[in-house]
Amino acid sequence: MTCSVDVRGGSPAVSGAGVELVDAICLAGGSLYGLEAAAGVAAELLAQRDYRTDWLQIPLVAGAIIFDWGPRDNAVYPDKELGRAAVSAAAAGSVPLGARGAGRSATVGKLFAYEESEPGGQGGAFRQAGGTRVAVFTVVNAIGAIVDREGNVVRGQYDRESGLRRALMPTLEERLAEGRPVRPPPGNTTLTVVVTDLALEPRQLRTLGRQVHASMARAIQPFHALEDGDVLFAVSTGAVESDPLLDTTALGVMASELAWDAVLSVAP
């Protein structure tokens, strides 16, 4: 599959970012150590290909990680063996949502402290328009909170004393007026994969990724902050040569709405 990567935020960690064709994309926790899982994915694909080493049989795997050690007190990370196990356990049509997989220890809404965070996790959404199919998968471990289409915070920035979620700007202004510093905790990130079966040229695929990634700031606020390492992989399988109903900009609009749906599915 053809692949383009859009990297934003101040703290990303990516492997295979320059690979324009991929067999798999591995999203993991464990910060930098979790990149080892992508090597496990490649190793398992190699085994499934009977260890053939000719040029076109080498598995191409891209990967990215989240920092998920904030809310937990152990050094467990997804290693090579877990990457291999993930490939073996993969099932067509199955995408676990919520605190599962790479999103097991993810949290969101940490602008004012870990104490006001809530569980994040994995999300996904799918749509077909005309002859084109699009799916978006995301792992949300953002410093920002999840916001619905009415502008309400639906996950994160949770005040346990009042049982309410804090609105972003009023709370920020109140803290600054009181002389209380706002120092977000480090170690966040949202990872996203946009997949379509419409054949796209490299420039079109790159632009699609940028369009969708920028749109996600509607669903996660704040987004692409210094403490985030947001990465989006845009992938085309090329199964549909052309679609008279969709140009790439319209495809980007549809995928952007799906990305919002995927983020919201983390917090149903």
Short mmCIF file of N, CA and C in Angstrom, two decimals, residues 78-233:
data_model
loop_
_atom_site.label_atom_id
_atom_site.label_comp_id
_atom_site.label_asym_id
_atom_site.label_seq_id
_atom_site.Cartn_x
_atom_site.Cartn_y
_atom_site.Cartn_z
N PRO A 78 5.53 -2.53 24.93
CA PRO A 78 5.32 -3.51 23.87
C PRO A 78 6.62 -3.80 23.14
N ASP A 79 7.13 -5.02 23.29
CA ASP A 79 8.41 -5.39 22.71
C ASP A 79 8.23 -6.17 21.41
N LYS A 80 9.32 -6.73 20.91
CA LYS A 80 9.28 -7.45 19.64
C LYS A 80 8.32 -8.63 19.69
N GLU A 81 8.32 -9.37 20.79
CA GLU A 81 7.45 -10.53 20.89
C GLU A 81 5.98 -10.13 20.88
N LEU A 82 5.67 -9.02 21.52
CA LEU A 82 4.28 -8.56 21.51
C LEU A 82 3.88 -8.09 20.11
N GLY A 83 4.82 -7.48 19.39
CA GLY A 83 4.54 -7.11 18.01
C GLY A 83 4.22 -8.32 17.15
N ARG A 84 4.97 -9.39 17.34
CA ARG A 84 4.70 -10.64 16.61
C ARG A 84 3.34 -11.20 16.99
N ALA A 85 3.04 -11.17 18.27
CA ALA A 85 1.75 -11.70 18.74
C ALA A 85 0.58 -10.89 18.18
N ALA A 86 0.78 -9.59 18.03
CA ALA A 86 -0.29 -8.74 17.51
C ALA A 86 -0.64 -9.13 16.08
N VAL A 87 0.38 -9.42 15.27
CA VAL A 87 0.12 -9.84 13.89
C VAL A 87 -0.63 -11.17 13.88
N SER A 88 -0.20 -12.09 14.72
CA SER A 88 -0.84 -13.41 14.76
C SER A 88 -2.29 -13.33 15.22
N ALA A 89 -2.58 -12.35 16.08
CA ALA A 89 -3.92 -12.23 16.65
C ALA A 89 -4.85 -11.35 15.83
N ALA A 90 -4.31 -10.68 14.81
CA ALA A 90 -5.12 -9.75 14.02
C ALA A 90 -6.29 -10.48 13.36
N ALA A 91 -7.46 -9.86 13.38
CA ALA A 91 -8.65 -10.45 12.79
C ALA A 91 -9.32 -9.44 11.88
N ALA A 92 -9.68 -9.85 10.69
CA ALA A 92 -10.33 -8.95 9.73
C ALA A 92 -11.64 -8.41 10.30
N GLY A 93 -11.83 -7.10 10.16
CA GLY A 93 -13.09 -6.49 10.58
C GLY A 93 -13.21 -6.25 12.07
N SER A 94 -12.15 -6.47 12.82
CA SER A 94 -12.21 -6.31 14.28
C SER A 94 -11.29 -5.18 14.72
N VAL A 95 -11.87 -4.16 15.33
CA VAL A 95 -11.10 -3.03 15.85
C VAL A 95 -11.56 -2.75 17.27
N PRO A 96 -10.85 -3.22 18.28
CA PRO A 96 -11.26 -2.96 19.66
C PRO A 96 -11.22 -1.46 19.96
N LEU A 97 -12.26 -0.94 20.58
CA LEU A 97 -12.36 0.48 20.90
C LEU A 97 -12.14 0.72 22.38
N GLY A 98 -11.74 1.95 22.70
CA GLY A 98 -11.55 2.34 24.08
C GLY A 98 -10.18 1.98 24.60
N ALA A 99 -10.12 1.61 25.88
CA ALA A 99 -8.84 1.32 26.53
C ALA A 99 -8.36 -0.08 26.17
N ARG A 100 -8.03 -0.26 24.91
CA ARG A 100 -7.61 -1.55 24.39
C ARG A 100 -6.36 -1.35 23.53
N GLY A 101 -5.59 -2.42 23.33
CA GLY A 101 -4.45 -2.35 22.44
C GLY A 101 -3.49 -1.23 22.80
N ALA A 102 -3.08 -0.48 21.79
CA ALA A 102 -2.15 0.63 22.02
C ALA A 102 -2.75 1.70 22.94
N GLY A 103 -4.07 1.72 23.05
CA GLY A 103 -4.72 2.73 23.89
C GLY A 103 -5.00 2.27 25.31
N ARG A 104 -4.42 1.14 25.71
CA ARG A 104 -4.74 0.56 27.02
C ARG A 104 -4.50 1.52 28.17
N SER A 105 -3.40 2.26 28.12
CA SER A 105 -3.07 3.18 29.22
C SER A 105 -3.12 4.65 28.79
N ALA A 106 -3.79 4.91 27.68
CA ALA A 106 -3.88 6.28 27.18
C ALA A 106 -4.82 7.12 28.03
N THR A 107 -4.51 8.41 28.12
CA THR A 107 -5.36 9.36 28.84
C THR A 107 -5.50 10.63 28.01
N VAL A 108 -6.53 11.42 28.33
CA VAL A 108 -6.76 12.67 27.60
C VAL A 108 -7.13 13.77 28.59
N GLY A 109 -7.02 15.02 28.13
CA GLY A 109 -7.46 16.15 28.95
C GLY A 109 -6.53 16.48 30.09
N LYS A 110 -5.22 16.63 29.78
CA LYS A 110 -4.22 16.84 30.83
C LYS A 110 -3.64 18.25 30.82
N LEU A 111 -4.35 19.19 30.24
CA LEU A 111 -3.79 20.53 30.15
C LEU A 111 -3.47 21.10 31.52
N PHE A 112 -4.31 20.80 32.50
CA PHE A 112 -4.13 21.39 33.82
C PHE A 112 -3.51 20.44 34.83
N ALA A 113 -3.35 19.17 34.49
CA ALA A 113 -2.65 18.20 35.36
C ALA A 113 -3.15 16.80 35.03
N TYR A 114 -2.32 15.80 35.35
CA TYR A 114 -2.77 14.42 35.19
C TYR A 114 -4.01 14.15 36.03
N GLU A 115 -4.13 14.86 37.16
CA GLU A 115 -5.25 14.60 38.06
C GLU A 115 -6.60 14.89 37.40
N GLU A 116 -6.61 15.69 36.33
CA GLU A 116 -7.86 16.03 35.67
C GLU A 116 -8.03 15.25 34.36
N SER A 117 -7.19 14.25 34.16
CA SER A 117 -7.29 13.45 32.94
C SER A 117 -8.35 12.35 33.11
N GLU A 118 -8.73 11.79 31.97
CA GLU A 118 -9.63 10.65 31.93
C GLU A 118 -9.09 9.66 30.89
N PRO A 119 -9.56 8.41 30.92
CA PRO A 119 -9.06 7.44 29.95
C PRO A 119 -9.29 7.86 28.51
N GLY A 120 -8.27 7.66 27.69
CA GLY A 120 -8.41 7.82 26.25
C GLY A 120 -8.54 6.44 25.63
N GLY A 121 -7.81 6.21 24.53
CA GLY A 121 -7.81 4.88 23.96
C GLY A 121 -7.93 4.87 22.46
N GLN A 122 -8.41 3.75 21.93
CA GLN A 122 -8.50 3.55 20.49
C GLN A 122 -9.90 3.90 19.99
N GLY A 123 -9.93 4.48 18.78
CA GLY A 123 -11.19 4.79 18.14
C GLY A 123 -11.15 4.42 16.68
N GLY A 124 -12.30 4.29 16.05
CA GLY A 124 -12.36 3.95 14.64
C GLY A 124 -13.68 4.34 14.03
N ALA A 125 -13.66 4.59 12.71
CA ALA A 125 -14.89 4.93 11.99
C ALA A 125 -14.70 4.55 10.52
N PHE A 126 -15.82 4.23 9.85
CA PHE A 126 -15.78 3.77 8.46
C PHE A 126 -16.96 4.35 7.69
N ARG A 127 -16.72 4.65 6.41
CA ARG A 127 -17.82 5.12 5.56
C ARG A 127 -17.51 4.78 4.11
N GLN A 128 -18.57 4.55 3.35
CA GLN A 128 -18.44 4.36 1.91
C GLN A 128 -19.28 5.41 1.21
N ALA A 129 -18.68 6.06 0.19
CA ALA A 129 -19.38 7.06 -0.61
C ALA A 129 -19.07 6.78 -2.07
N GLY A 130 -20.12 6.59 -2.85
CA GLY A 130 -19.89 6.20 -4.23
C GLY A 130 -19.18 4.87 -4.27
N GLY A 131 -18.12 4.80 -5.01
CA GLY A 131 -17.35 3.56 -5.07
C GLY A 131 -16.14 3.55 -4.19
N THR A 132 -16.02 4.55 -3.29
CA THR A 132 -14.82 4.70 -2.47
C THR A 132 -15.11 4.40 -1.01
N ARG A 133 -14.22 3.69 -0.39
CA ARG A 133 -14.33 3.40 1.04
C ARG A 133 -13.20 4.10 1.80
N VAL A 134 -13.52 4.57 2.99
CA VAL A 134 -12.55 5.25 3.83
C VAL A 134 -12.72 4.77 5.27
N ALA A 135 -11.61 4.51 5.94
CA ALA A 135 -11.63 4.17 7.36
C ALA A 135 -10.59 5.00 8.08
N VAL A 136 -10.88 5.35 9.31
CA VAL A 136 -9.94 6.09 10.15
C VAL A 136 -9.81 5.38 11.49
N PHE A 137 -8.58 5.14 11.90
CA PHE A 137 -8.30 4.54 13.20
C PHE A 137 -7.39 5.49 13.97
N THR A 138 -7.62 5.63 15.27
CA THR A 138 -6.83 6.57 16.04
C THR A 138 -6.56 6.04 17.45
N VAL A 139 -5.43 6.43 18.00
CA VAL A 139 -5.09 6.16 19.40
C VAL A 139 -4.92 7.53 20.05
N VAL A 140 -5.84 7.88 20.96
CA VAL A 140 -5.87 9.22 21.52
C VAL A 140 -5.27 9.21 22.92
N ASN A 141 -4.12 9.83 23.04
CA ASN A 141 -3.43 9.99 24.32
C ASN A 141 -3.01 11.46 24.45
N ALA A 142 -3.95 12.34 24.13
CA ALA A 142 -3.64 13.75 23.92
C ALA A 142 -3.56 14.53 25.22
N ILE A 143 -2.77 15.60 25.16
CA ILE A 143 -2.82 16.57 26.26
C ILE A 143 -4.16 17.29 26.24
N GLY A 144 -4.76 17.39 25.06
CA GLY A 144 -6.04 18.06 24.92
C GLY A 144 -7.21 17.18 25.33
N ALA A 145 -8.37 17.80 25.43
CA ALA A 145 -9.61 17.10 25.75
C ALA A 145 -10.35 16.76 24.47
N ILE A 146 -11.24 15.79 24.54
CA ILE A 146 -12.07 15.41 23.41
C ILE A 146 -13.32 16.28 23.40
N VAL A 147 -13.61 16.87 22.25
CA VAL A 147 -14.70 17.83 22.11
C VAL A 147 -15.70 17.31 21.07
N ASP A 148 -17.01 17.39 21.38
CA ASP A 148 -18.01 16.92 20.43
C ASP A 148 -18.36 18.03 19.44
N ARG A 149 -19.30 17.76 18.55
CA ARG A 149 -19.63 18.71 17.49
C ARG A 149 -20.42 19.91 18.00
N GLU A 150 -20.88 19.86 19.22
CA GLU A 150 -21.54 21.02 19.83
C GLU A 150 -20.56 21.87 20.63
N GLY A 151 -19.30 21.48 20.63
CA GLY A 151 -18.29 22.24 21.34
C GLY A 151 -18.15 21.87 22.80
N ASN A 152 -18.77 20.78 23.22
CA ASN A 152 -18.72 20.36 24.62
C ASN A 152 -17.56 19.40 24.86
N VAL A 153 -16.86 19.58 25.97
CA VAL A 153 -15.83 18.62 26.37
C VAL A 153 -16.51 17.36 26.86
N VAL A 154 -16.23 16.23 26.20
CA VAL A 154 -16.87 14.97 26.57
C VAL A 154 -15.91 13.98 27.20
N ARG A 155 -14.62 14.29 27.19
CA ARG A 155 -13.66 13.44 27.89
C ARG A 155 -12.41 14.27 28.19
N GLY A 156 -12.03 14.31 29.49
CA GLY A 156 -10.85 15.05 29.90
C GLY A 156 -11.20 16.33 30.62
N GLN A 157 -10.17 16.95 31.26
CA GLN A 157 -10.33 18.18 32.03
C GLN A 157 -11.45 18.03 33.07
N TYR A 158 -11.37 16.92 33.80
CA TYR A 158 -12.43 16.54 34.73
C TYR A 158 -12.08 17.01 36.13
N ASP A 159 -12.96 17.81 36.71
CA ASP A 159 -12.80 18.30 38.07
C ASP A 159 -13.50 17.33 39.01
N ARG A 160 -12.73 16.54 39.74
CA ARG A 160 -13.32 15.50 40.58
C ARG A 160 -14.09 16.06 41.77
N GLU A 161 -13.77 17.27 42.19
CA GLU A 161 -14.50 17.87 43.30
C GLU A 161 -15.93 18.22 42.90
N SER A 162 -16.09 18.83 41.73
CA SER A 162 -17.42 19.25 41.30
C SER A 162 -18.11 18.21 40.43
N GLY A 163 -17.33 17.25 39.90
CA GLY A 163 -17.89 16.27 39.00
C GLY A 163 -18.15 16.82 37.61
N LEU A 164 -17.56 17.97 37.28
CA LEU A 164 -17.77 18.62 35.99
C LEU A 164 -16.47 18.63 35.18
N ARG A 165 -16.62 18.72 33.87
CA ARG A 165 -15.46 18.90 33.00
C ARG A 165 -15.26 20.38 32.75
N ARG A 166 -14.03 20.81 32.85
CA ARG A 166 -13.73 22.23 32.75
C ARG A 166 -13.72 22.70 31.29
N ALA A 167 -14.32 23.85 31.04
CA ALA A 167 -14.19 24.49 29.73
C ALA A 167 -12.78 25.05 29.62
N LEU A 168 -12.23 25.01 28.42
CA LEU A 168 -10.81 25.31 28.24
C LEU A 168 -10.44 26.75 28.59
N MET A 169 -11.00 27.71 27.86
CA MET A 169 -10.56 29.09 28.04
C MET A 169 -10.94 29.69 29.38
N PRO A 170 -12.19 29.52 29.87
CA PRO A 170 -12.49 30.10 31.19
C PRO A 170 -11.56 29.59 32.28
N THR A 171 -11.26 28.31 32.26
CA THR A 171 -10.37 27.74 33.28
C THR A 171 -8.96 28.29 33.14
N LEU A 172 -8.48 28.39 31.90
CA LEU A 172 -7.14 28.93 31.67
C LEU A 172 -7.05 30.37 32.16
N GLU A 173 -8.05 31.18 31.84
CA GLU A 173 -8.05 32.58 32.26
C GLU A 173 -8.13 32.71 33.78
N GLU A 174 -8.94 31.85 34.41
CA GLU A 174 -9.07 31.88 35.87
C GLU A 174 -7.73 31.57 36.53
N ARG A 175 -7.04 30.58 36.04
CA ARG A 175 -5.77 30.19 36.65
C ARG A 175 -4.73 31.28 36.48
N LEU A 176 -4.68 31.87 35.30
CA LEU A 176 -3.72 32.93 35.08
C LEU A 176 -4.04 34.14 35.95
N ALA A 177 -5.33 34.47 36.10
CA ALA A 177 -5.74 35.60 36.93
C ALA A 177 -5.39 35.36 38.39
N GLU A 178 -5.40 34.12 38.82
CA GLU A 178 -5.07 33.77 40.21
C GLU A 178 -3.57 33.61 40.41
N GLY A 179 -2.81 33.77 39.34
CA GLY A 179 -1.36 33.61 39.45
C GLY A 179 -0.91 32.17 39.54
N ARG A 180 -1.74 31.25 39.10
CA ARG A 180 -1.40 29.82 39.14
C ARG A 180 -0.81 29.41 37.80
N PRO A 181 0.38 28.86 37.78
CA PRO A 181 1.01 28.49 36.51
C PRO A 181 0.28 27.34 35.82
N VAL A 182 0.33 27.35 34.51
CA VAL A 182 -0.22 26.25 33.72
C VAL A 182 0.96 25.56 33.05
N ARG A 183 1.33 24.40 33.56
CA ARG A 183 2.45 23.64 33.03
C ARG A 183 1.98 22.23 32.72
N PRO A 184 1.56 21.98 31.48
CA PRO A 184 1.06 20.66 31.12
C PRO A 184 2.11 19.59 31.30
N PRO A 185 1.73 18.39 31.71
CA PRO A 185 2.70 17.31 31.87
C PRO A 185 3.20 16.84 30.52
N PRO A 186 4.46 16.43 30.43
CA PRO A 186 5.00 15.92 29.17
C PRO A 186 4.49 14.51 28.90
N GLY A 187 4.71 14.07 27.66
CA GLY A 187 4.42 12.68 27.33
C GLY A 187 2.99 12.43 26.91
N ASN A 188 2.62 12.88 25.71
CA ASN A 188 1.28 12.69 25.18
C ASN A 188 1.41 12.26 23.72
N THR A 189 0.34 12.32 22.94
CA THR A 189 0.41 12.00 21.51
C THR A 189 -0.88 11.36 21.03
N THR A 190 -1.30 11.71 19.82
CA THR A 190 -2.40 11.05 19.12
C THR A 190 -1.86 10.45 17.83
N LEU A 191 -2.12 9.18 17.63
CA LEU A 191 -1.68 8.46 16.43
C LEU A 191 -2.91 8.12 15.59
N THR A 192 -2.83 8.35 14.28
CA THR A 192 -3.99 8.16 13.42
C THR A 192 -3.58 7.50 12.11
N VAL A 193 -4.45 6.63 11.62
CA VAL A 193 -4.27 6.01 10.30
C VAL A 193 -5.53 6.26 9.48
N VAL A 194 -5.37 6.88 8.31
CA VAL A 194 -6.47 7.08 7.37
C VAL A 194 -6.23 6.14 6.19
N VAL A 195 -7.20 5.30 5.90
CA VAL A 195 -7.05 4.31 4.83
C VAL A 195 -8.18 4.49 3.82
N THR A 196 -7.84 4.54 2.54
CA THR A 196 -8.83 4.57 1.48
C THR A 196 -8.44 3.59 0.39
N ASP A 197 -9.43 3.09 -0.34
CA ASP A 197 -9.12 2.21 -1.46
C ASP A 197 -9.01 2.97 -2.78
N LEU A 198 -9.21 4.29 -2.74
CA LEU A 198 -9.07 5.11 -3.94
C LEU A 198 -7.59 5.33 -4.25
N ALA A 199 -7.18 5.05 -5.47
CA ALA A 199 -5.79 5.23 -5.86
C ALA A 199 -5.44 6.71 -5.86
N LEU A 200 -4.36 7.06 -5.18
CA LEU A 200 -3.92 8.45 -5.07
C LEU A 200 -2.45 8.56 -5.41
N GLU A 201 -2.08 9.63 -6.09
CA GLU A 201 -0.68 9.92 -6.34
C GLU A 201 -0.03 10.38 -5.04
N PRO A 202 1.30 10.30 -4.93
CA PRO A 202 1.97 10.69 -3.68
C PRO A 202 1.59 12.09 -3.19
N ARG A 203 1.50 13.05 -4.11
CA ARG A 203 1.15 14.42 -3.69
C ARG A 203 -0.27 14.47 -3.16
N GLN A 204 -1.19 13.76 -3.80
CA GLN A 204 -2.58 13.72 -3.34
C GLN A 204 -2.68 13.06 -1.97
N LEU A 205 -1.95 11.99 -1.78
CA LEU A 205 -1.99 11.28 -0.51
C LEU A 205 -1.40 12.14 0.60
N ARG A 206 -0.32 12.82 0.31
CA ARG A 206 0.30 13.71 1.29
C ARG A 206 -0.65 14.83 1.69
N THR A 207 -1.33 15.42 0.70
CA THR A 207 -2.27 16.51 0.99
C THR A 207 -3.47 16.01 1.77
N LEU A 208 -3.96 14.81 1.44
CA LEU A 208 -5.05 14.22 2.20
C LEU A 208 -4.67 14.09 3.67
N GLY A 209 -3.48 13.59 3.93
CA GLY A 209 -3.03 13.43 5.31
C GLY A 209 -2.98 14.75 6.05
N ARG A 210 -2.46 15.77 5.40
CA ARG A 210 -2.37 17.08 6.04
C ARG A 210 -3.76 17.66 6.33
N GLN A 211 -4.66 17.50 5.36
CA GLN A 211 -6.02 18.03 5.53
C GLN A 211 -6.72 17.37 6.70
N VAL A 212 -6.63 16.06 6.79
CA VAL A 212 -7.31 15.35 7.87
C VAL A 212 -6.65 15.65 9.21
N HIS A 213 -5.33 15.67 9.24
CA HIS A 213 -4.63 15.89 10.50
C HIS A 213 -4.96 17.28 11.06
N ALA A 214 -4.99 18.29 10.18
CA ALA A 214 -5.33 19.64 10.63
C ALA A 214 -6.76 19.70 11.15
N SER A 215 -7.67 18.94 10.52
CA SER A 215 -9.08 18.98 10.92
C SER A 215 -9.30 18.42 12.30
N MET A 216 -8.41 17.56 12.77
CA MET A 216 -8.61 16.90 14.05
C MET A 216 -8.50 17.86 15.24
N ALA A 217 -8.01 19.08 14.98
CA ALA A 217 -7.98 20.09 16.04
C ALA A 217 -9.39 20.48 16.47
N ARG A 218 -10.40 20.16 15.67
CA ARG A 218 -11.79 20.41 16.10
C ARG A 218 -12.21 19.43 17.18
N ALA A 219 -11.66 18.22 17.13
CA ALA A 219 -12.09 17.15 18.04
C ALA A 219 -11.22 17.06 19.27
N ILE A 220 -9.98 17.54 19.19
CA ILE A 220 -9.04 17.48 20.31
C ILE A 220 -8.49 18.88 20.55
N GLN A 221 -8.71 19.41 21.74
CA GLN A 221 -8.26 20.77 22.04
C GLN A 221 -7.57 20.81 23.40
N PRO A 222 -6.34 21.35 23.46
CA PRO A 222 -5.49 21.77 22.35
C PRO A 222 -4.90 20.55 21.62
N PHE A 223 -4.36 20.80 20.42
CA PHE A 223 -3.82 19.73 19.59
C PHE A 223 -2.46 20.17 19.04
N HIS A 224 -1.60 19.20 18.72
CA HIS A 224 -0.26 19.48 18.17
C HIS A 224 0.55 20.38 19.11
N ALA A 225 0.41 20.20 20.40
CA ALA A 225 1.15 21.02 21.36
C ALA A 225 2.59 20.52 21.48
N LEU A 226 3.40 21.29 22.18
CA LEU A 226 4.80 20.92 22.39
C LEU A 226 4.91 19.56 23.07
N GLU A 227 3.96 19.27 23.94
CA GLU A 227 4.00 18.00 24.69
C GLU A 227 3.39 16.84 23.92
N ASP A 228 2.85 17.09 22.72
CA ASP A 228 2.28 16.05 21.87
C ASP A 228 3.30 15.62 20.82
N GLY A 229 3.12 14.41 20.30
CA GLY A 229 3.94 13.93 19.19
C GLY A 229 3.05 13.33 18.13
N ASP A 230 2.10 14.11 17.64
CA ASP A 230 1.02 13.58 16.80
C ASP A 230 1.53 13.12 15.43
N VAL A 231 1.08 11.93 15.04
CA VAL A 231 1.49 11.33 13.77
C VAL A 231 0.26 10.78 13.06
N LEU A 232 0.15 11.08 11.76
CA LEU A 232 -0.94 10.53 10.95
C LEU A 232 -0.35 9.83 9.72
N PHE A 233 -0.76 8.59 9.51
CA PHE A 233 -0.39 7.83 8.33
C PHE A 233 -1.59 7.84 7.38
#
